[in-house]
Short mmCIF file of C-alpha atoms and ligand atoms in Angstrom, two decimals:
data_model
loop_
_atom_site.label_atom_id
_atom_site.label_comp_id
_atom_site.label_asym_id
_atom_site.label_seq_id
_atom_site.Cartn_x
_atom_site.Cartn_y
_atom_site.Cartn_z
CA MET Y 166 82.23 160.09 -143.73
CA LEU Y 167 80.73 157.97 -140.98
CA ILE Y 168 82.22 155.00 -139.16
CA ASP Y 169 80.06 152.19 -137.77
CA THR Y 170 82.08 150.97 -134.78
CA HIS Y 171 79.85 147.98 -134.00
CA ALA Y 172 78.18 145.84 -136.66
CA HIS Y 173 77.46 142.13 -137.01
CA ILE Y 174 77.83 141.54 -140.72
CA ASN Y 175 78.94 138.10 -139.45
CA ASP Y 176 75.35 137.44 -138.27
CA GLU Y 177 73.53 134.88 -140.42
CA ARG Y 178 70.91 137.49 -141.32
CA LEU Y 179 73.47 139.87 -142.85
CA LEU Y 180 76.27 137.56 -144.02
CA PRO Y 181 74.54 136.61 -147.31
CA LYS Y 182 74.31 140.35 -148.07
CA ALA Y 183 77.92 141.21 -147.10
CA ALA Y 184 79.09 141.98 -150.65
CA GLU Y 185 76.05 144.14 -151.35
CA ILE Y 186 76.36 145.99 -148.02
CA HIS Y 187 80.06 146.63 -148.64
CA ALA Y 188 79.54 147.79 -152.22
CA THR Y 189 77.18 150.59 -151.21
CA LEU Y 190 79.00 151.85 -148.08
CA GLY Y 191 80.69 154.73 -149.88
CA GLU Y 192 77.51 156.06 -151.46
CA LYS Y 193 75.73 155.76 -148.10
CA GLY Y 194 78.39 157.97 -146.52
CA LEU Y 195 80.26 155.29 -144.59
CA GLU Y 196 84.04 155.12 -144.52
CA SER Y 197 84.38 151.87 -142.57
CA VAL Y 198 82.64 149.31 -140.40
CA VAL Y 199 84.01 147.32 -137.45
CA VAL Y 200 82.57 143.77 -137.64
CA VAL Y 201 82.38 142.47 -134.09
CA GLY Y 202 82.70 138.82 -133.02
CA TYR Y 203 80.79 137.21 -130.15
CA ASP Y 204 82.26 133.68 -130.13
CA ARG Y 205 85.02 131.84 -132.00
CA PRO Y 206 83.16 131.15 -135.29
CA SER Y 207 81.74 134.68 -135.52
CA SER Y 208 85.18 136.13 -134.76
CA GLU Y 209 86.76 134.02 -137.52
CA CYS Y 210 83.99 135.19 -139.82
CA ALA Y 211 84.64 138.85 -138.90
CA VAL Y 212 88.33 138.39 -139.72
CA ALA Y 213 87.49 136.70 -143.04
CA LEU Y 214 85.22 139.62 -143.95
CA SER Y 215 87.97 142.10 -143.09
CA ALA Y 216 90.38 140.20 -145.35
CA GLU Y 217 87.95 140.19 -148.26
CA TYR Y 218 86.52 143.70 -148.07
CA GLU Y 219 88.48 146.92 -147.83
CA ARG Y 220 86.11 148.88 -145.59
CA PHE Y 221 85.44 146.06 -143.10
CA TYR Y 222 87.60 145.69 -139.98
CA ALA Y 223 87.35 142.94 -137.36
CA ALA Y 224 87.05 142.50 -133.60
CA VAL Y 225 87.39 139.10 -131.92
CA GLY Y 226 86.11 137.89 -128.57
CA ILE Y 227 83.51 135.99 -126.58
CA HIS Y 228 80.24 137.67 -125.64
CA PRO Y 229 79.14 137.29 -122.00
CA HIS Y 230 76.24 135.11 -123.22
CA ASP Y 231 78.78 132.54 -124.42
CA SER Y 232 81.18 132.78 -121.47
CA LYS Y 233 80.31 129.26 -120.38
CA SER Y 234 81.79 127.84 -123.58
CA ALA Y 235 85.07 129.85 -123.51
CA SER Y 236 88.17 127.65 -123.84
CA ALA Y 237 91.96 127.91 -124.01
CA GLU Y 238 91.67 126.99 -127.70
CA ASP Y 239 89.49 130.07 -128.25
CA TYR Y 240 92.11 132.30 -126.63
CA ASP Y 241 94.90 130.72 -128.73
CA ARG Y 242 92.88 131.34 -131.88
CA PHE Y 243 92.17 134.97 -130.90
CA THR Y 244 95.88 135.46 -130.23
CA ASP Y 245 96.62 134.42 -133.82
CA LEU Y 246 93.78 136.49 -135.29
CA CYS Y 247 94.94 139.60 -133.40
CA LYS Y 248 98.26 139.49 -135.26
CA LEU Y 249 96.42 140.47 -138.43
CA GLN Y 250 96.53 144.16 -139.24
CA LYS Y 251 92.78 144.50 -139.81
CA THR Y 252 91.87 142.93 -136.48
CA VAL Y 253 91.52 146.26 -134.69
CA ALA Y 254 89.88 145.37 -131.38
CA PHE Y 255 89.07 142.69 -128.84
CA GLY Y 256 85.34 142.18 -128.27
CA GLU Y 257 82.62 142.08 -127.63
CA ILE Y 258 83.31 141.10 -124.04
CA GLY Y 259 81.59 142.03 -120.79
CA LEU Y 260 78.70 141.18 -118.49
CA ASP Y 261 75.04 140.64 -119.29
CA TYR Y 262 72.83 140.17 -116.23
CA TYR Y 263 69.66 140.86 -118.20
CA TYR Y 264 69.64 137.50 -119.96
CA ASP Y 265 72.06 135.65 -117.64
CA LEU Y 266 72.75 133.07 -120.36
CA SER Y 267 75.99 132.15 -118.58
CA ASP Y 268 76.13 132.21 -114.77
CA ARG Y 269 77.50 135.43 -113.33
CA ALA Y 270 80.65 133.99 -111.75
CA THR Y 271 81.61 132.49 -115.13
CA GLN Y 272 80.84 135.75 -116.93
CA GLN Y 273 83.11 137.65 -114.53
CA LYS Y 274 85.94 135.11 -114.82
CA VAL Y 275 85.86 135.09 -118.63
CA PHE Y 276 85.56 138.89 -118.71
CA ARG Y 277 88.72 139.22 -116.58
CA GLU Y 278 90.61 136.67 -118.68
CA GLN Y 279 89.74 138.45 -121.91
CA ILE Y 280 90.69 141.88 -120.55
CA GLU Y 281 94.13 140.51 -119.69
CA LEU Y 282 94.48 138.82 -123.06
CA ALA Y 283 93.40 141.95 -124.96
CA HIS Y 284 95.96 144.01 -123.08
CA PHE Y 285 98.67 141.44 -123.75
CA LEU Y 286 97.73 141.63 -127.45
CA LYS Y 287 97.76 145.47 -127.30
CA LYS Y 288 94.17 145.86 -128.52
CA PRO Y 289 91.43 148.32 -127.56
CA MET Y 290 88.36 146.53 -126.19
CA ILE Y 291 84.66 146.60 -127.02
CA PHE Y 292 82.50 146.17 -123.92
CA HIS Y 293 78.96 144.81 -123.83
CA VAL Y 294 77.38 145.55 -120.46
CA ARG Y 295 73.69 145.15 -119.68
CA ASP Y 296 72.13 145.47 -116.22
CA ALA Y 297 75.63 145.01 -114.80
CA TYR Y 298 77.27 148.45 -114.78
CA GLY Y 299 78.25 148.23 -111.11
CA ASP Y 300 80.13 144.94 -111.43
CA ALA Y 301 81.61 145.94 -114.80
CA LEU Y 302 82.94 149.19 -113.33
CA LYS Y 303 84.46 147.29 -110.41
CA ILE Y 304 86.25 144.83 -112.70
CA LEU Y 305 87.42 147.58 -115.05
CA LYS Y 306 88.76 149.65 -112.14
CA GLU Y 307 90.72 146.63 -110.91
CA ASN Y 308 92.06 146.33 -114.45
CA ALA Y 309 92.81 150.02 -114.99
CA ALA Y 310 96.40 149.17 -115.97
CA ASN Y 311 95.06 146.79 -118.63
CA LEU Y 312 93.06 149.56 -120.31
CA GLU Y 313 96.18 151.15 -121.79
CA TYR Y 314 94.91 150.76 -125.37
CA GLY Y 315 91.46 152.09 -124.60
CA GLY Y 316 88.03 150.69 -125.14
CA VAL Y 317 84.40 151.50 -125.74
CA MET Y 318 81.21 150.99 -123.77
CA HIS Y 319 79.06 149.79 -126.66
CA CYS Y 320 75.33 150.67 -126.79
CA PHE Y 321 75.67 152.62 -123.57
CA GLY Y 322 72.50 152.59 -121.46
CA GLY Y 323 73.72 153.79 -118.07
CA SER Y 324 73.41 157.07 -116.18
CA ALA Y 325 75.49 160.21 -116.73
CA GLU Y 326 77.23 159.52 -113.44
CA MET Y 327 78.17 156.00 -114.54
CA MET Y 328 79.29 157.31 -117.94
CA ARG Y 329 81.72 159.68 -116.19
CA GLU Y 330 83.23 156.77 -114.28
CA PHE Y 331 84.00 154.92 -117.53
CA VAL Y 332 85.34 158.11 -119.12
CA LYS Y 333 87.69 158.49 -116.12
CA LEU Y 334 89.09 155.08 -117.00
CA GLY Y 335 89.91 156.42 -120.46
CA LEU Y 336 87.03 154.69 -122.22
CA HIS Y 337 84.85 155.83 -125.12
CA ILE Y 338 81.04 155.79 -125.09
CA ALA Y 339 79.05 154.57 -128.13
CA PHE Y 340 75.40 155.06 -128.99
CA GLY Y 341 73.27 153.40 -131.66
CA GLY Y 342 69.68 153.12 -132.86
CA ALA Y 343 68.25 153.31 -129.33
CA VAL Y 344 68.73 157.09 -129.39
CA THR Y 345 65.89 157.29 -131.93
CA PHE Y 346 63.41 155.43 -129.71
CA LYS Y 347 60.60 157.46 -128.10
CA ASN Y 348 61.39 156.03 -124.67
CA PHE Y 349 65.21 156.50 -124.90
CA GLY Y 350 65.18 159.18 -122.20
CA LYS Y 351 68.95 159.63 -122.01
CA ALA Y 352 69.61 162.70 -124.13
CA ASP Y 353 71.31 164.23 -121.08
CA VAL Y 354 73.82 161.35 -121.03
CA VAL Y 355 74.56 161.70 -124.75
CA LYS Y 356 75.07 165.46 -124.30
CA ALA Y 357 77.43 164.97 -121.37
CA VAL Y 358 79.92 162.65 -123.10
CA PRO Y 359 83.20 164.52 -123.69
CA LYS Y 360 83.73 165.37 -127.35
CA GLY Y 361 86.83 163.21 -127.63
CA ARG Y 362 85.05 160.08 -126.37
CA LEU Y 363 81.86 159.88 -128.40
CA LEU Y 364 81.35 157.10 -130.99
CA LEU Y 365 78.52 156.00 -133.30
CA GLU Y 366 77.44 152.41 -134.01
CA THR Y 367 74.52 150.40 -135.34
CA ASP Y 368 74.84 146.95 -133.67
CA CYS Y 369 73.13 145.72 -136.85
CA PRO Y 370 71.12 143.56 -137.47
CA TYR Y 371 69.83 144.52 -134.00
CA MET Y 372 68.74 147.90 -132.59
CA THR Y 373 67.10 149.11 -135.80
CA PRO Y 374 66.42 152.85 -135.57
CA VAL Y 375 63.10 154.58 -136.16
CA PRO Y 376 61.54 154.55 -138.80
CA TYR Y 377 62.80 151.08 -139.81
CA ARG Y 378 61.69 149.21 -136.65
CA GLY Y 379 60.70 145.63 -137.45
CA LYS Y 380 63.32 145.31 -140.20
CA ASP Y 381 66.95 144.17 -139.91
CA ASN Y 382 69.26 147.03 -139.04
CA LEU Y 383 72.03 147.93 -141.53
CA PRO Y 384 75.19 150.08 -141.38
CA GLU Y 385 73.56 152.59 -143.73
CA TYR Y 386 71.00 153.52 -141.04
CA ILE Y 387 73.79 155.03 -138.92
CA GLY Y 388 72.93 158.41 -140.44
CA LEU Y 389 69.73 158.37 -138.35
CA VAL Y 390 71.80 157.92 -135.19
CA ARG Y 391 74.06 160.81 -136.20
CA ASP Y 392 71.07 163.06 -136.97
CA LYS Y 393 69.47 162.44 -133.58
CA ILE Y 394 72.70 163.07 -131.66
CA GLN Y 395 73.37 166.14 -133.80
CA GLU Y 396 70.06 167.60 -132.53
CA TRP Y 397 71.33 167.26 -128.96
CA ARG Y 398 74.88 168.44 -129.64
CA GLU Y 399 74.11 171.26 -132.00
CA ASP Y 400 77.39 173.16 -131.55
CA GLU Y 401 79.50 170.28 -132.84
CA ASP Y 402 79.99 168.37 -136.07
CA VAL Y 403 78.97 164.97 -134.70
CA GLU Y 404 79.95 163.03 -137.81
CA LYS Y 405 83.41 164.57 -137.87
CA ILE Y 406 84.23 164.15 -134.19
CA THR Y 407 82.93 160.59 -133.92
CA SER Y 408 84.83 159.48 -137.02
CA GLU Y 409 88.03 161.08 -135.78
CA ASN Y 410 87.57 159.35 -132.43
CA ALA Y 411 87.01 155.97 -134.11
CA VAL Y 412 90.07 156.32 -136.34
CA LYS Y 413 92.21 157.13 -133.33
CA LEU Y 414 90.84 154.42 -131.01
CA PHE Y 415 90.96 151.58 -133.55
CA ASN Y 416 93.91 152.79 -135.63
CA LEU Y 417 91.81 152.60 -138.80
NI1 LIG X 288 76.93 143.51 -130.60
#
């Protein structure tokens, strides 16, 4: 059975279909789905979904895009939500210099604050990093002691060398629909991830894999991600190792 470690069923495009998506997970070969928050309302929604549906788990946090709106009230709320058994991670948090929707100094400050909070709450973290691997690595190295409960570089798009730096910090590396794109060009990075650190995700409704480009992505399309990675890691059972890794990291 597969595990989707990064899905936004809390997105307005998928939320109306949550019951339907959940009902067919088993027949589509999925054991569970981690619903990831990106601000306070979406985190509350992720937790509500995890309470209502057996195979949904939640992560709470503020996306770098929304760093500028982060408040002490958000952190208090996340502290409460992390006491719930099905809140399995803190995220998605990180740095996004591609869109720069919050200024970089604010992104870095809020990233640091959330790393400390996640550690205090004893949660693994889900990292969103785009065009900012250098600064993210620097901040994570400074926070090495706060990475005790692990974490994952979601939708990893860096080099093999950069991947090894994150692995040295004890982190996992997740890949999604981008691996099916013609221009992906990072098969060597996927191949080089240590067996015990590889994870699968969809990031739905975004990052729809080939051949469903142009439609909303769904957890059920994760099989296409597995198939592509299986081609590159032919000596391993990709579904089995990634699911075992997810269960261990998130205590599912
Ligand atoms: Ni995401």
